[in-house]
């Protein structure tokens, strides 16, 4: 009776209070990093980054950050400067004074006033589970039976 709601709620993340967030890694203002960054928990960037960022969790990009490259994360909160491509499976939040140039693909997008965005937005649906081969084969058998 109540089981369906719990499964839906697992996919939706609550908004993050940046001041109270439990940040596991931090690239501070004045830092420069080039390469590939993979992480499993909340990360905040306030420095300069060039490259690729991959995670199923949340990335926070502070006002002083400047990023060029590709971001593929669960959720993104961006207040700094970004050039490249963004793909987020749950949400993207652009907070002033963010400056973004590139593409954003996400099922949920929030853009504050005074954010500068120049690019393309692709609103994607939540990922759907692909039917298994057994189900597809069973459907084909049923279709053959009905046609005979």
PDB file of C-alpha atoms in Angstrom:
ATOM      1  CA  UNK A   1       0.000   0.000   0.000  1.00  0.00           C
ATOM      2  CA  UNK A   2       2.737   2.468   0.915  1.00  0.00           C
ATOM      3  CA  UNK A   3       5.696   0.650  -0.692  1.00  0.00           C
ATOM      4  CA  UNK A   4       5.661   2.495  -4.035  1.00  0.00           C
ATOM      5  CA  UNK A   5       6.285   5.928  -2.526  1.00  0.00           C
ATOM      6  CA  UNK A   6       9.474   4.858  -0.742  1.00  0.00           C
ATOM      7  CA  UNK A   7      11.087   3.688  -3.985  1.00  0.00           C
ATOM      8  CA  UNK A   8      10.264   6.974  -5.729  1.00  0.00           C
ATOM      9  CA  UNK A   9      11.703   9.031  -2.859  1.00  0.00           C
ATOM     10  CA  UNK A  10      15.057   7.235  -3.032  1.00  0.00           C
ATOM     11  CA  UNK A  11      15.718   8.703  -6.489  1.00  0.00           C
ATOM     12  CA  UNK A  12      14.971  12.323  -5.539  1.00  0.00           C
ATOM     13  CA  UNK A  13      17.658  14.084  -3.525  1.00  0.00           C
ATOM     14  CA  UNK A  14      16.704  16.902  -1.175  1.00  0.00           C
ATOM     15  CA  UNK A  15      18.264  20.334  -1.764  1.00  0.00           C
ATOM     16  CA  UNK A  16      21.681  20.645  -0.138  1.00  0.00           C
ATOM     17  CA  UNK A  17      22.365  23.314   2.462  1.00  0.00           C
ATOM     18  CA  UNK A  18      25.913  24.216   1.435  1.00  0.00           C
ATOM     19  CA  UNK A  19      26.726  25.661   4.865  1.00  0.00           C
ATOM     20  CA  UNK A  20      25.862  22.357   6.597  1.00  0.00           C
ATOM     21  CA  UNK A  21      27.024  19.952   3.885  1.00  0.00           C
ATOM     22  CA  UNK A  22      29.399  17.134   4.822  1.00  0.00           C
ATOM     23  CA  UNK A  23      32.060  17.827   2.185  1.00  0.00           C
ATOM     24  CA  UNK A  24      34.535  14.958   1.677  1.00  0.00           C
ATOM     25  CA  UNK A  25      37.013  16.725  -0.653  1.00  0.00           C
ATOM     26  CA  UNK A  26      37.804  20.364  -1.369  1.00  0.00           C
ATOM     27  CA  UNK A  27      39.873  22.182  -4.013  1.00  0.00           C
ATOM     28  CA  UNK A  28      40.398  25.652  -2.568  1.00  0.00           C
ATOM     29  CA  UNK A  29      40.582  29.078  -4.140  1.00  0.00           C
ATOM     30  CA  UNK A  30      43.935  29.639  -5.860  1.00  0.00           C
ATOM     31  CA  UNK A  31      44.422  25.912  -6.537  1.00  0.00           C
ATOM     32  CA  UNK A  32      44.895  24.598 -10.084  1.00  0.00           C
ATOM     33  CA  UNK A  33      44.150  21.016 -11.148  1.00  0.00           C
ATOM     34  CA  UNK A  34      44.245  19.384 -14.563  1.00  0.00           C
ATOM     35  CA  UNK A  35      43.108  15.839 -15.302  1.00  0.00           C
ATOM     36  CA  UNK A  36      40.289  13.498 -14.308  1.00  0.00           C
ATOM     37  CA  UNK A  37      38.449  13.619 -10.978  1.00  0.00           C
ATOM     38  CA  UNK A  38      36.303  10.691  -9.775  1.00  0.00           C
ATOM     39  CA  UNK A  39      34.561  10.739  -6.400  1.00  0.00           C
ATOM     40  CA  UNK A  40      31.838   8.933  -4.428  1.00  0.00           C
ATOM     41  CA  UNK A  41      30.730  11.596  -1.945  1.00  0.00           C
ATOM     42  CA  UNK A  42      30.105  15.351  -1.834  1.00  0.00           C
ATOM     43  CA  UNK A  43      32.964  17.449  -3.293  1.00  0.00           C
ATOM     44  CA  UNK A  44      33.399  21.233  -3.452  1.00  0.00           C
ATOM     45  CA  UNK A  45      35.612  23.091  -5.958  1.00  0.00           C
ATOM     46  CA  UNK A  46      36.594  26.735  -5.438  1.00  0.00           C
ATOM     47  CA  UNK A  47      39.788  26.686  -7.527  1.00  0.00           C
ATOM     48  CA  UNK A  48      40.600  26.178 -11.209  1.00  0.00           C
ATOM     49  CA  UNK A  49      39.976  22.809 -12.857  1.00  0.00           C
ATOM     50  CA  UNK A  50      40.526  21.635 -16.433  1.00  0.00           C
ATOM     51  CA  UNK A  51      39.467  18.135 -17.446  1.00  0.00           C
ATOM     52  CA  UNK A  52      36.779  15.592 -16.661  1.00  0.00           C
ATOM     53  CA  UNK A  53      34.726  15.165 -13.480  1.00  0.00           C
ATOM     54  CA  UNK A  54      32.724  11.953 -12.899  1.00  0.00           C
ATOM     55  CA  UNK A  55      30.549  10.931  -9.956  1.00  0.00           C
ATOM     56  CA  UNK A  56      27.112   9.660  -9.038  1.00  0.00           C
ATOM     57  CA  UNK A  57      27.061  12.109  -6.106  1.00  0.00           C
ATOM     58  CA  UNK A  58      26.935  15.917  -5.782  1.00  0.00           C
ATOM     59  CA  UNK A  59      29.477  18.474  -6.967  1.00  0.00           C
ATOM     60  CA  UNK A  60      29.441  22.020  -5.580  1.00  0.00           C
ATOM     61  CA  UNK A  61      31.245  24.649  -7.662  1.00  0.00           C
ATOM     62  CA  UNK A  62      31.841  27.828  -5.654  1.00  0.00           C
ATOM     63  CA  UNK A  63      31.798  31.451  -6.873  1.00  0.00           C
ATOM     64  CA  UNK A  64      35.599  31.634  -7.226  1.00  0.00           C
ATOM     65  CA  UNK A  65      35.870  28.406  -9.249  1.00  0.00           C
ATOM     66  CA  UNK A  66      36.651  28.225 -12.946  1.00  0.00           C
ATOM     67  CA  UNK A  67      36.122  24.898 -14.711  1.00  0.00           C
ATOM     68  CA  UNK A  68      36.691  23.882 -18.334  1.00  0.00           C
ATOM     69  CA  UNK A  69      35.810  20.386 -19.507  1.00  0.00           C
ATOM     70  CA  UNK A  70      33.133  17.765 -18.955  1.00  0.00           C
ATOM     71  CA  UNK A  71      31.080  17.175 -15.809  1.00  0.00           C
ATOM     72  CA  UNK A  72      29.041  13.993 -15.323  1.00  0.00           C
ATOM     73  CA  UNK A  73      27.506  13.844 -11.825  1.00  0.00           C
ATOM     74  CA  UNK A  74      24.373  12.994  -9.889  1.00  0.00           C
ATOM     75  CA  UNK A  75      23.685  16.617  -8.930  1.00  0.00           C
ATOM     76  CA  UNK A  76      25.473  19.904  -9.584  1.00  0.00           C
ATOM     77  CA  UNK A  77      25.283  23.207  -7.713  1.00  0.00           C
ATOM     78  CA  UNK A  78      27.251  25.779  -9.694  1.00  0.00           C
ATOM     79  CA  UNK A  79      28.005  29.384  -8.701  1.00  0.00           C
ATOM     80  CA  UNK A  80      31.306  29.883 -10.555  1.00  0.00           C
ATOM     81  CA  UNK A  81      32.463  29.908 -14.168  1.00  0.00           C
ATOM     82  CA  UNK A  82      32.095  26.835 -16.407  1.00  0.00           C
ATOM     83  CA  UNK A  83      32.834  26.113 -20.076  1.00  0.00           C
ATOM     84  CA  UNK A  84      32.021  22.671 -21.512  1.00  0.00           C
ATOM     85  CA  UNK A  85      29.402  19.963 -21.116  1.00  0.00           C
ATOM     86  CA  UNK A  86      27.341  19.077 -18.049  1.00  0.00           C
ATOM     87  CA  UNK A  87      25.337  15.889 -17.559  1.00  0.00           C
ATOM     88  CA  UNK A  88      23.527  15.387 -14.241  1.00  0.00           C
ATOM     89  CA  UNK A  89      21.245  12.436 -13.523  1.00  0.00           C
ATOM     90  CA  UNK A  90      19.107  14.217 -10.890  1.00  0.00           C
ATOM     91  CA  UNK A  91      19.465  18.018 -11.054  1.00  0.00           C
ATOM     92  CA  UNK A  92      21.510  21.088 -11.961  1.00  0.00           C
ATOM     93  CA  UNK A  93      21.236  24.303  -9.985  1.00  0.00           C
ATOM     94  CA  UNK A  94      22.873  27.461 -11.368  1.00  0.00           C
ATOM     95  CA  UNK A  95      23.269  30.066  -8.627  1.00  0.00           C
ATOM     96  CA  UNK A  96      24.229  33.703  -9.141  1.00  0.00           C
ATOM     97  CA  UNK A  97      26.831  34.834 -10.132  1.00  0.00           C
ATOM     98  CA  UNK A  98      27.399  31.696 -12.262  1.00  0.00           C
ATOM     99  CA  UNK A  99      28.639  32.045 -15.840  1.00  0.00           C
ATOM    100  CA  UNK A 100      28.054  28.961 -17.975  1.00  0.00           C
ATOM    101  CA  UNK A 101      28.872  28.339 -21.620  1.00  0.00           C
ATOM    102  CA  UNK A 102      28.099  24.931 -23.110  1.00  0.00           C
ATOM    103  CA  UNK A 103      25.507  22.176 -22.887  1.00  0.00           C
ATOM    104  CA  UNK A 104      23.475  20.986 -19.913  1.00  0.00           C
ATOM    105  CA  UNK A 105      21.608  17.669 -19.869  1.00  0.00           C
ATOM    106  CA  UNK A 106      19.474  16.955 -16.805  1.00  0.00           C
ATOM    107  CA  UNK A 107      15.900  16.052 -15.818  1.00  0.00           C
ATOM    108  CA  UNK A 108      15.667  19.038 -13.418  1.00  0.00           C
ATOM    109  CA  UNK A 109      17.178  22.519 -13.903  1.00  0.00           C
ATOM    110  CA  UNK A 110      17.028  25.602 -11.687  1.00  0.00           C
ATOM    111  CA  UNK A 111      18.554  28.912 -12.814  1.00  0.00           C
ATOM    112  CA  UNK A 112      18.698  31.893 -10.438  1.00  0.00           C
ATOM    113  CA  UNK A 113      18.360  35.494 -11.564  1.00  0.00           C
ATOM    114  CA  UNK A 114      21.591  37.159 -12.706  1.00  0.00           C
ATOM    115  CA  UNK A 115      23.095  33.868 -13.913  1.00  0.00           C
ATOM    116  CA  UNK A 116      24.687  34.143 -17.343  1.00  0.00           C
ATOM    117  CA  UNK A 117      24.019  31.085 -19.518  1.00  0.00           C
ATOM    118  CA  UNK A 118      24.954  30.695 -23.163  1.00  0.00           C
ATOM    119  CA  UNK A 119      24.401  27.272 -24.639  1.00  0.00           C
ATOM    120  CA  UNK A 120      22.015  24.384 -25.082  1.00  0.00           C
ATOM    121  CA  UNK A 121      19.755  22.676 -22.558  1.00  0.00           C
ATOM    122  CA  UNK A 122      18.544  19.094 -22.984  1.00  0.00           C
ATOM    123  CA  UNK A 123      15.866  18.128 -20.490  1.00  0.00           C
ATOM    124  CA  UNK A 124      16.106  14.370 -20.094  1.00  0.00           C
ATOM    125  CA  UNK A 125      13.632  12.077 -18.395  1.00  0.00           C
ATOM    126  CA  UNK A 126      14.617   9.885 -15.484  1.00  0.00           C
ATOM    127  CA  UNK A 127      16.513   6.838 -16.726  1.00  0.00           C
ATOM    128  CA  UNK A 128      14.127   3.983 -17.412  1.00  0.00           C
ATOM    129  CA  UNK A 129      15.034   0.379 -16.874  1.00  0.00           C
ATOM    130  CA  UNK A 130      15.438  -1.530 -20.130  1.00  0.00           C
ATOM    131  CA  UNK A 131      13.267  -4.656 -20.464  1.00  0.00           C
ATOM    132  CA  UNK A 132      15.168  -7.891 -20.081  1.00  0.00           C
ATOM    133  CA  UNK A 133      15.707 -10.251 -23.035  1.00  0.00           C
ATOM    134  CA  UNK A 134      13.430 -12.839 -21.399  1.00  0.00           C
ATOM    135  CA  UNK A 135      10.513 -10.397 -21.314  1.00  0.00           C
ATOM    136  CA  UNK A 136      11.113  -9.404 -24.949  1.00  0.00           C
ATOM    137  CA  UNK A 137      11.232 -13.093 -26.020  1.00  0.00           C
ATOM    138  CA  UNK A 138       8.038 -13.877 -24.061  1.00  0.00           C
ATOM    139  CA  UNK A 139       6.262 -10.972 -25.796  1.00  0.00           C
ATOM    140  CA  UNK A 140       7.339 -12.264 -29.231  1.00  0.00           C
ATOM    141  CA  UNK A 141       6.021 -15.773 -28.372  1.00  0.00           C
ATOM    142  CA  UNK A 142       2.686 -14.272 -27.273  1.00  0.00           C
ATOM    143  CA  UNK A 143       2.433 -12.311 -30.541  1.00  0.00           C
ATOM    144  CA  UNK A 144       3.067 -15.490 -32.585  1.00  0.00           C
ATOM    145  CA  UNK A 145       0.435 -17.402 -30.591  1.00  0.00           C
ATOM    146  CA  UNK A 146      -2.162 -14.666 -31.154  1.00  0.00           C
ATOM    147  CA  UNK A 147      -1.497 -14.508 -34.910  1.00  0.00           C
ATOM    148  CA  UNK A 148      -2.035 -18.270 -35.376  1.00  0.00           C
TER     149      UNK A 148
END
